mmCIF file of C-alpha atoms in Angstrom:
data_model
loop_
_atom_site.group_PDB
_atom_site.id
_atom_site.type_symbol
_atom_site.label_atom_id
_atom_site.label_comp_id
_atom_site.label_asym_id
_atom_site.label_seq_id
_atom_site.Cartn_x
_atom_site.Cartn_y
_atom_site.Cartn_z
ATOM 1 C CA ASP A 1 0.026 0.021 -0.017
ATOM 2 C CA ALA A 2 1.157 3.432 -0.890
ATOM 3 C CA LYS A 3 2.774 5.477 1.771
ATOM 4 C CA THR A 4 0.907 8.675 2.791
ATOM 5 C CA THR A 5 2.128 12.062 4.122
ATOM 6 C CA GLN A 6 0.148 14.452 6.476
ATOM 7 C CA PRO A 7 1.016 17.297 8.705
ATOM 8 C CA PRO A 8 1.323 16.733 12.124
ATOM 9 C CA SER A 9 -1.183 19.121 13.443
ATOM 10 C CA MET A 10 -3.489 21.698 12.044
ATOM 11 C CA ASP A 11 -5.882 24.255 13.895
ATOM 12 C CA CYS A 12 -9.259 25.333 12.890
ATOM 13 C CA ALA A 13 -11.694 28.058 14.160
ATOM 14 C CA GLU A 14 -15.048 26.636 15.254
ATOM 15 C CA GLY A 15 -17.556 27.036 12.345
ATOM 16 C CA ARG A 16 -15.084 27.370 9.711
ATOM 17 C CA ALA A 17 -14.037 24.598 7.089
ATOM 18 C CA ALA A 18 -11.120 22.556 8.148
ATOM 19 C CA ASN A 19 -9.135 21.526 4.888
ATOM 20 C CA LEU A 20 -6.923 18.563 5.655
ATOM 21 C CA PRO A 21 -4.141 17.506 3.150
ATOM 22 C CA CYS A 22 -2.947 14.205 2.278
ATOM 23 C CA ASN A 23 -0.014 13.462 -0.058
ATOM 24 C CA HIS A 24 0.070 9.920 -1.436
ATOM 25 C CA SER A 25 2.436 10.149 -4.533
ATOM 26 C CA THR A 26 3.152 6.519 -4.982
ATOM 27 C CA ILE A 27 -0.348 5.658 -5.055
ATOM 28 C CA SER A 28 -1.238 2.999 -7.727
ATOM 29 C CA GLY A 29 -4.591 2.874 -10.082
ATOM 30 C CA ASN A 30 -6.397 0.243 -7.684
ATOM 31 C CA GLU A 31 -5.582 2.018 -4.388
ATOM 32 C CA TYR A 32 -8.154 3.728 -2.434
ATOM 33 C CA VAL A 33 -8.068 6.527 -0.185
ATOM 34 C CA TYR A 34 -9.446 6.344 3.512
ATOM 35 C CA TRP A 35 -10.066 8.736 5.886
ATOM 36 C CA TYR A 36 -10.552 7.719 9.430
ATOM 37 C CA ARG A 37 -10.445 9.934 12.582
ATOM 38 C CA GLN A 38 -9.578 8.991 16.192
ATOM 39 C CA ILE A 39 -10.830 10.694 19.197
ATOM 40 C CA HIS A 40 -8.520 10.349 22.387
ATOM 41 C CA SER A 41 -9.067 6.480 23.847
ATOM 42 C CA GLN A 42 -11.726 5.435 21.249
ATOM 43 C CA GLY A 43 -11.612 3.254 18.153
ATOM 44 C CA PRO A 44 -10.872 4.883 14.906
ATOM 45 C CA GLN A 45 -14.123 6.188 13.170
ATOM 46 C CA TYR A 46 -14.379 5.808 9.370
ATOM 47 C CA ILE A 47 -15.471 9.098 7.795
ATOM 48 C CA ILE A 48 -15.210 8.479 3.800
ATOM 49 C CA HIS A 49 -13.115 7.107 1.143
ATOM 50 C CA GLY A 50 -12.812 7.202 -2.622
ATOM 51 C CA LEU A 51 -10.942 5.882 -5.644
ATOM 52 C CA LYS A 52 -10.959 8.532 -8.188
ATOM 53 C CA ASN A 53 -13.928 10.835 -7.923
ATOM 54 C CA ASN A 54 -14.482 13.153 -5.357
ATOM 55 C CA GLU A 55 -16.936 12.013 -2.563
ATOM 56 C CA THR A 56 -19.380 13.574 -0.124
ATOM 57 C CA ASN A 57 -21.394 12.134 2.681
ATOM 58 C CA GLU A 58 -23.042 13.578 6.030
ATOM 59 C CA MET A 59 -19.693 13.949 7.418
ATOM 60 C CA ALA A 60 -17.428 15.259 5.151
ATOM 61 C CA SER A 61 -16.186 15.833 1.559
ATOM 62 C CA LEU A 62 -13.119 14.312 0.085
ATOM 63 C CA ILE A 63 -11.328 16.073 -2.894
ATOM 64 C CA ILE A 64 -8.790 13.726 -4.974
ATOM 65 C CA THR A 65 -6.512 15.534 -7.569
ATOM 66 C CA GLU A 66 -6.879 14.343 -11.177
ATOM 67 C CA ASP A 67 -3.484 12.676 -10.899
ATOM 68 C CA ARG A 68 -4.357 11.129 -7.486
ATOM 69 C CA LYS A 69 -1.353 11.931 -5.727
ATOM 70 C CA SER A 70 -2.951 14.006 -3.099
ATOM 71 C CA SER A 71 -6.130 14.686 -1.605
ATOM 72 C CA THR A 72 -8.030 16.933 0.812
ATOM 73 C CA LEU A 73 -10.554 15.992 3.538
ATOM 74 C CA ILE A 74 -12.967 18.795 4.211
ATOM 75 C CA LEU A 75 -15.170 19.048 7.188
ATOM 76 C CA PRO A 76 -17.375 21.931 6.111
ATOM 77 C CA HIS A 77 -18.360 23.497 9.474
ATOM 78 C CA ALA A 78 -15.963 22.180 12.301
ATOM 79 C CA THR A 79 -17.120 21.730 15.658
ATOM 80 C CA LEU A 80 -15.338 21.352 19.090
ATOM 81 C CA ARG A 81 -16.226 17.740 18.865
ATOM 82 C CA ASP A 82 -14.231 17.261 15.576
ATOM 83 C CA THR A 83 -11.075 17.557 17.452
ATOM 84 C CA ALA A 84 -9.155 14.352 16.736
ATOM 85 C CA VAL A 85 -6.382 12.836 14.880
ATOM 86 C CA TYR A 86 -7.375 12.518 11.234
ATOM 87 C CA TYR A 87 -5.638 9.520 9.460
ATOM 88 C CA CYS A 88 -5.406 9.282 5.657
ATOM 89 C CA ILE A 89 -4.587 5.809 4.181
ATOM 90 C CA ALA A 90 -3.999 4.283 0.804
ATOM 91 C CA LEU A 91 -5.523 0.734 0.462
ATOM 92 C CA TYR A 92 -5.231 -1.915 -2.153
ATOM 93 C CA GLY A 93 -8.672 -2.793 -3.081
ATOM 94 C CA GLY A 94 -7.982 -6.547 -2.595
ATOM 95 C CA SER A 95 -6.625 -5.846 0.889
ATOM 96 C CA GLN A 96 -7.885 -8.306 3.626
ATOM 97 C CA GLY A 97 -7.500 -5.926 6.024
ATOM 98 C CA ASN A 98 -3.848 -4.486 7.050
ATOM 99 C CA LEU A 99 -4.718 -0.953 7.542
ATOM 100 C CA ILE A 100 -1.394 0.816 7.932
ATOM 101 C CA PHE A 101 -2.174 3.936 10.079
ATOM 102 C CA GLY A 102 0.596 6.715 9.905
ATOM 103 C CA LYS A 103 0.880 9.438 12.607
ATOM 104 C CA GLY A 104 -2.073 11.315 11.031
ATOM 105 C CA THR A 105 -2.800 14.955 11.606
ATOM 106 C CA LYS A 106 -4.158 16.322 15.211
ATOM 107 C CA LEU A 107 -6.906 18.689 14.473
ATOM 108 C CA SER A 108 -7.525 21.244 16.918
ATOM 109 C CA VAL A 109 -11.071 22.807 16.737
ATOM 110 C CA LYS A 110 -10.689 26.209 18.610
ATOM 111 C CA PRO A 111 -13.892 28.363 19.808
ATOM 112 C CA ASP B 1 -25.330 1.470 11.274
ATOM 113 C CA VAL B 2 -22.867 -1.405 12.163
ATOM 114 C CA LYS B 3 -21.895 -1.945 15.793
ATOM 115 C CA VAL B 4 -18.915 -3.466 16.773
ATOM 116 C CA THR B 5 -18.976 -4.051 20.403
ATOM 117 C CA GLN B 6 -15.942 -4.825 22.589
ATOM 118 C CA SER B 7 -16.989 -6.393 25.889
ATOM 119 C CA SER B 8 -14.401 -4.511 28.237
ATOM 120 C CA ARG B 9 -13.159 -0.994 27.817
ATOM 121 C CA TYR B 10 -10.404 -1.272 30.634
ATOM 122 C CA LEU B 11 -8.909 -4.182 32.132
ATOM 123 C CA VAL B 12 -6.142 -4.529 34.346
ATOM 124 C CA LYS B 13 -4.443 -8.241 34.876
ATOM 125 C CA ARG B 14 -1.346 -9.643 36.324
ATOM 126 C CA THR B 15 1.429 -11.256 34.733
ATOM 127 C CA GLY B 16 0.681 -14.710 33.536
ATOM 128 C CA GLU B 17 -2.883 -14.454 33.693
ATOM 129 C CA LYS B 18 -5.058 -15.997 30.665
ATOM 130 C CA VAL B 19 -6.948 -12.970 29.174
ATOM 131 C CA PHE B 20 -10.018 -12.924 27.092
ATOM 132 C CA LEU B 21 -10.967 -10.162 24.811
ATOM 133 C CA GLU B 22 -14.508 -10.455 23.409
ATOM 134 C CA CYS B 23 -15.542 -8.479 20.090
ATOM 135 C CA VAL B 24 -19.426 -8.925 18.817
ATOM 136 C CA GLN B 25 -20.652 -7.443 15.292
ATOM 137 C CA ASP B 26 -24.430 -7.258 14.660
ATOM 138 C CA MET B 27 -24.437 -6.842 10.562
ATOM 139 C CA ASP B 28 -23.410 -10.297 9.599
ATOM 140 C CA HIS B 29 -19.964 -9.252 8.507
ATOM 141 C CA GLU B 30 -17.660 -11.994 7.097
ATOM 142 C CA ASN B 31 -14.219 -10.554 8.083
ATOM 143 C CA MET B 32 -13.103 -9.567 11.633
ATOM 144 C CA PHE B 33 -10.150 -8.445 12.827
ATOM 145 C CA TRP B 34 -7.966 -7.779 16.066
ATOM 146 C CA TYR B 35 -5.350 -5.030 16.118
ATOM 147 C CA ARG B 36 -3.400 -3.440 18.891
ATOM 148 C CA GLN B 37 -2.487 0.270 19.120
ATOM 149 C CA ASP B 38 0.620 1.548 20.665
ATOM 150 C CA PRO B 39 2.146 5.085 20.769
ATOM 151 C CA GLY B 40 4.430 5.774 17.894
ATOM 152 C CA LEU B 41 3.847 2.308 16.567
ATOM 153 C CA GLY B 42 0.429 2.826 14.798
ATOM 154 C CA LEU B 43 -2.147 -0.185 14.309
ATOM 155 C CA ARG B 44 -0.684 -3.383 13.932
ATOM 156 C CA LEU B 45 -2.759 -6.631 12.713
ATOM 157 C CA ILE B 46 -2.629 -9.737 15.150
ATOM 158 C CA TYR B 47 -5.005 -11.891 13.634
ATOM 159 C CA PHE B 48 -8.038 -11.689 11.416
ATOM 160 C CA SER B 49 -10.935 -14.482 10.063
ATOM 161 C CA TYR B 50 -12.729 -14.340 6.936
ATOM 162 C CA ASP B 51 -15.413 -16.942 8.191
ATOM 163 C CA VAL B 52 -16.502 -19.160 11.248
ATOM 164 C CA LYS B 53 -13.700 -21.383 12.572
ATOM 165 C CA MET B 54 -10.999 -19.823 10.041
ATOM 166 C CA LYS B 55 -8.306 -17.590 10.975
ATOM 167 C CA GLU B 56 -5.019 -16.010 9.458
ATOM 168 C CA LYS B 57 -2.117 -14.561 11.302
ATOM 169 C CA GLY B 58 -1.531 -10.906 10.913
ATOM 170 C CA ASP B 59 2.033 -9.144 11.574
ATOM 171 C CA ILE B 60 2.101 -9.850 15.368
ATOM 172 C CA PRO B 61 0.571 -13.129 16.072
ATOM 173 C CA GLU B 62 3.025 -14.263 18.588
ATOM 174 C CA GLY B 63 1.481 -14.538 22.282
ATOM 175 C CA TYR B 64 -2.034 -14.525 20.818
ATOM 176 C CA SER B 65 -4.647 -16.887 19.679
ATOM 177 C CA VAL B 66 -8.087 -16.282 18.467
ATOM 178 C CA SER B 67 -11.591 -18.134 18.498
ATOM 179 C CA ARG B 68 -14.451 -17.618 16.020
ATOM 180 C CA GLU B 69 -17.092 -20.104 16.679
ATOM 181 C CA LYS B 70 -19.937 -17.864 15.629
ATOM 182 C CA LYS B 71 -19.948 -15.600 12.708
ATOM 183 C CA GLU B 72 -20.613 -12.512 14.744
ATOM 184 C CA ARG B 73 -18.046 -13.399 17.600
ATOM 185 C CA PHE B 74 -14.524 -12.941 17.352
ATOM 186 C CA SER B 75 -12.268 -13.678 20.516
ATOM 187 C CA LEU B 76 -8.555 -12.825 21.125
ATOM 188 C CA ILE B 77 -7.020 -14.768 23.820
ATOM 189 C CA LEU B 78 -3.751 -14.084 25.670
ATOM 190 C CA GLU B 79 -2.602 -17.415 26.989
ATOM 191 C CA SER B 80 -0.355 -15.852 29.485
ATOM 192 C CA ALA B 81 -0.185 -12.065 29.497
ATOM 193 C CA SER B 82 3.155 -10.220 29.786
ATOM 194 C CA THR B 83 3.911 -6.870 30.251
ATOM 195 C CA ASN B 84 4.636 -5.995 26.874
ATOM 196 C CA GLN B 85 1.197 -6.995 25.888
ATOM 197 C CA THR B 86 -0.096 -3.753 27.674
ATOM 198 C CA SER B 87 -1.858 -1.587 24.973
ATOM 199 C CA MET B 88 -5.236 -0.611 23.396
ATOM 200 C CA TYR B 89 -6.862 -3.628 21.468
ATOM 201 C CA LEU B 90 -9.174 -2.672 18.628
ATOM 202 C CA CYS B 91 -11.562 -5.125 16.919
ATOM 203 C CA ALA B 92 -12.916 -4.460 13.614
ATOM 204 C CA SER B 93 -15.105 -5.977 10.941
ATOM 205 C CA THR B 94 -16.141 -5.518 7.368
ATOM 206 C CA GLU B 95 -18.148 -7.437 4.935
ATOM 207 C CA GLY B 96 -15.906 -8.306 2.340
ATOM 208 C CA LEU B 97 -12.141 -7.293 1.065
ATOM 209 C CA LEU B 98 -11.392 -3.735 1.879
ATOM 210 C CA GLY B 99 -11.275 -1.023 -0.929
ATOM 211 C CA ALA B 100 -14.853 -0.903 -1.648
ATOM 212 C CA ASN B 101 -15.933 -2.038 1.710
ATOM 213 C CA VAL B 102 -15.449 -0.256 5.072
ATOM 214 C CA LEU B 103 -13.716 -1.208 8.215
ATOM 215 C CA THR B 104 -15.683 -0.688 11.219
ATOM 216 C CA PHE B 105 -13.885 -0.532 14.653
ATOM 217 C CA GLY B 106 -14.991 -1.045 18.168
ATOM 218 C CA ALA B 107 -14.496 1.264 20.849
ATOM 219 C CA GLY B 108 -11.271 -0.416 21.901
ATOM 220 C CA SER B 109 -10.208 -2.387 24.953
ATOM 221 C CA ARG B 110 -7.486 -0.718 27.030
ATOM 222 C CA LEU B 111 -5.389 -3.556 28.847
ATOM 223 C CA THR B 112 -2.814 -3.214 31.378
ATOM 224 C CA VAL B 113 -0.720 -6.091 32.381
ATOM 225 C CA LEU B 114 1.034 -5.689 35.784
#
């Protein structure tokens, strides 16, 4: 699975959009981009995933560049409860579950 | 929504004790997984199972065993707990192979071995 690179930390004002970047320059054509987040001492929570097209759900939007070498997770109206570590993972489509979580981005949403 | 329930959120055990960590999912998922999470090391796969009574070793199976007698339940067993097994243990499940499917995690079980 391709390695991903994320900034170690970011701040965001409550109510504003949080844009979390992820680089995955070695991603292959059949690797999906997944985003999870983890609030302290809890299990990781699935947010969104995509292959080539941009995706949106009730939690977030995922924007994948045309060359697929990077992506951005957008939380449109961040709240204090969105403070967490966010992980971007590139995962081969036939994988049986060996997710490799890097260090992620610690997002702090401030009032 | 899929629910993955881990029986204990916090456990404290002594060295040499046998430890059972139970995990139940309610969506008839085929695949279930056990990970451990340690600071600086991320998530590491211990074992997974893709069917009842089937199991496969992950990256760090030593010191652990698993049991899957029913589709909804996947148990992690530490036959003789050691201090280096102090960790956060995470159970997860998914319907099929990852990629198009989503891995859903439980809340985690934090084990301390004294």
